[in-house]
PDB file of C-alpha atoms in Angstrom:
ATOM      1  CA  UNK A 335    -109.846-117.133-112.921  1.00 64.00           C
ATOM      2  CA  UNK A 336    -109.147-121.002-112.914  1.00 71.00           C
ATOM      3  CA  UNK A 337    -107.690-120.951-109.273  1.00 79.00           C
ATOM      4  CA  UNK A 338    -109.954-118.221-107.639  1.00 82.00           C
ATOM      5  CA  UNK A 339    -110.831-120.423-104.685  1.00 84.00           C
ATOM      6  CA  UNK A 340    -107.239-121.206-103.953  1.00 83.00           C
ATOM      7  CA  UNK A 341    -106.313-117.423-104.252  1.00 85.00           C
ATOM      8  CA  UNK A 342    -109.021-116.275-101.972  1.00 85.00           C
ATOM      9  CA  UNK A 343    -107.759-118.966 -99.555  1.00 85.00           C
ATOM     10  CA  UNK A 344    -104.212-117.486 -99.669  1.00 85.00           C
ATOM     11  CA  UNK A 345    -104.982-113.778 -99.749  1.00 85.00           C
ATOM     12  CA  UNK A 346    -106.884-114.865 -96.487  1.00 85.00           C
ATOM     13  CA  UNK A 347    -104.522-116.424 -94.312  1.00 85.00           C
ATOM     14  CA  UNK A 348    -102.086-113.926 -95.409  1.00 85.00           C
ATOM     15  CA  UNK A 349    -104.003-111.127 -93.952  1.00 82.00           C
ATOM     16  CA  UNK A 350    -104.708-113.191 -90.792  1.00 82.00           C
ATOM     17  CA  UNK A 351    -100.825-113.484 -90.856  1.00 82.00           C
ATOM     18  CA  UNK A 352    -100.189-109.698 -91.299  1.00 81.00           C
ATOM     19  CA  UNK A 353    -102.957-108.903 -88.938  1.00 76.00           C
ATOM     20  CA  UNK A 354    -101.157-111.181 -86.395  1.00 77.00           C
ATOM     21  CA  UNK A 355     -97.527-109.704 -86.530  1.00 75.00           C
ATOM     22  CA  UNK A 356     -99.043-106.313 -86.100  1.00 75.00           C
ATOM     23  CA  UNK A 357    -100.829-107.264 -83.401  1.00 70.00           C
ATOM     24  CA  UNK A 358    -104.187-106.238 -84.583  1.00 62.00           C
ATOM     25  CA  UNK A 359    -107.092-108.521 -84.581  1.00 62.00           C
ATOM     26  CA  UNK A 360    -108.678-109.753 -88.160  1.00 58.00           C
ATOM     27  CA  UNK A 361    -111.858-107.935 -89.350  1.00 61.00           C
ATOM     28  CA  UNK A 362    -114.562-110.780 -89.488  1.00 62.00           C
ATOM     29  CA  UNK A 363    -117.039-109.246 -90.667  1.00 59.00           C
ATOM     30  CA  UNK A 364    -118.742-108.406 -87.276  1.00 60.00           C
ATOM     31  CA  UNK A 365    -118.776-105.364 -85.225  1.00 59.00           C
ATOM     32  CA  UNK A 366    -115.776-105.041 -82.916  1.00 59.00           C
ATOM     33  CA  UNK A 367    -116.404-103.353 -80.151  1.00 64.00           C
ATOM     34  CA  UNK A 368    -114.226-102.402 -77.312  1.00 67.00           C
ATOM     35  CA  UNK A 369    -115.567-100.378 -74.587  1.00 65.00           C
ATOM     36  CA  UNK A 370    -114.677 -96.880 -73.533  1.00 68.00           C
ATOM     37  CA  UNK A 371    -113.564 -95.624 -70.340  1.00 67.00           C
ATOM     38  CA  UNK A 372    -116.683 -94.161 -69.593  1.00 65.00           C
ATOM     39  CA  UNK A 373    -118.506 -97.835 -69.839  1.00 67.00           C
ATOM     40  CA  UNK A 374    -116.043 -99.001 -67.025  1.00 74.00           C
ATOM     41  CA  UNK A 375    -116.390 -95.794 -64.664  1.00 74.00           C
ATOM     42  CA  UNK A 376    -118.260 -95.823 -61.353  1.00 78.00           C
ATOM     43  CA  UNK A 377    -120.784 -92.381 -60.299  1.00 81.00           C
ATOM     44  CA  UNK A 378    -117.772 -90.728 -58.076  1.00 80.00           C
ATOM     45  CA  UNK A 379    -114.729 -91.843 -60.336  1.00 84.00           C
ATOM     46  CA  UNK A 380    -114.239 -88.377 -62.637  1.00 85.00           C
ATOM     47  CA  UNK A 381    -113.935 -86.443 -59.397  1.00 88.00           C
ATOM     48  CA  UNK A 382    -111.495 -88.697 -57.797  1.00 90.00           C
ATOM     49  CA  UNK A 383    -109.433 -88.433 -60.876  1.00 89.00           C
ATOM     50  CA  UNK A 384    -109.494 -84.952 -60.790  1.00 91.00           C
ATOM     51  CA  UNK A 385    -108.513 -84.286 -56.847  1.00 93.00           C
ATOM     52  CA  UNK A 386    -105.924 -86.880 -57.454  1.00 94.00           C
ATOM     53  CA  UNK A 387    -104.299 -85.172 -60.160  1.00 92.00           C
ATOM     54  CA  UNK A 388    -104.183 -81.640 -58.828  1.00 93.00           C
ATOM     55  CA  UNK A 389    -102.551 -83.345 -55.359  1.00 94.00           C
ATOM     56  CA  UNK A 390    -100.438 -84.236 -57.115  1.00 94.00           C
ATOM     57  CA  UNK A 391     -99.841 -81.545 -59.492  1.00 96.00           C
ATOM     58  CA  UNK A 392     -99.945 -78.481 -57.546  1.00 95.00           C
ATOM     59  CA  UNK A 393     -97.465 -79.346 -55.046  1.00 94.00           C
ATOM     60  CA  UNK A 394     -94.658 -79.316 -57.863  1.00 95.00           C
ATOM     61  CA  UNK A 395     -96.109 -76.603 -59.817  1.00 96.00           C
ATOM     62  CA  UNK A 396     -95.771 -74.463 -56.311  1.00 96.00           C
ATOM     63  CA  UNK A 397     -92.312 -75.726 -55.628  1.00 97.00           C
ATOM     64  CA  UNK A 398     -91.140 -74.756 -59.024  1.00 96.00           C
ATOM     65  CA  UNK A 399     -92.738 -71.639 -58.771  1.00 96.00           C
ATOM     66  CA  UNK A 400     -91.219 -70.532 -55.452  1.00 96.00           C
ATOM     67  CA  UNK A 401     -87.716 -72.029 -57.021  1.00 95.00           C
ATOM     68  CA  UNK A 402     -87.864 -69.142 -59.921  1.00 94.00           C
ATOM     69  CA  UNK A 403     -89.205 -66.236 -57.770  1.00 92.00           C
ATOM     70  CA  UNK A 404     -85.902 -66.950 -55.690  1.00 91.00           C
ATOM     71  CA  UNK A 405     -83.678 -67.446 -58.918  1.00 90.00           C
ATOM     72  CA  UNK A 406     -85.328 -64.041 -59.424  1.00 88.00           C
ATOM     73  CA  UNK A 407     -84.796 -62.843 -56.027  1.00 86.00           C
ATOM     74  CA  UNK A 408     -80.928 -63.997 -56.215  1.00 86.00           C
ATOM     75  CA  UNK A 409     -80.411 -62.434 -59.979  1.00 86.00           C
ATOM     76  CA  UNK A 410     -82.211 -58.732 -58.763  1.00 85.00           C
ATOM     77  CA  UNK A 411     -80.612 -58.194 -55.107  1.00 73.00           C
ATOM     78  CA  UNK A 412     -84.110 -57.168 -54.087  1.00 58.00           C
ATOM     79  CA  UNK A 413     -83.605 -58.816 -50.985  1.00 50.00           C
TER      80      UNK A 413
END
């Protein structure tokens, strides 16, 4: 090809342009790497995580339980 250089040049900053608008970063040839959430967790953090979620989950899971039982109650006359 009599302008390879050129077109190499061009097909480069065009994916460096693409890469940019889509917010992605542009392969370099070297590893990315982009560390899990495990890397960043302390010893205790999983269990925290886990009481926190059902305090916060099992209060409104009871609430919309006790809500249908007396929908239930209302619709049967069992009362």
């Amino acid at each position: 090809m009599l302008l390879k250089s050129k077109y190499e040049r061009a097909r480069k900053w065009q994916l460096e342009q693409k890469a940019q608008r889509e917010g992605e970063e542009v392969y370099t040839g070297e590893k990315l790497y982009e560390p899990s959430i495990a890397d960043e967790m302390e010893k205790g953090d999983m269990l925290a995580l886990m009481v926190s979620g059902v305090m916060t989950i099992l209060p409104v899971v009871t609430i919309l339980l006790l809500i249908i039982v007396l929908a239930g109650f209302l619709f049967m006359r069992i009362i």
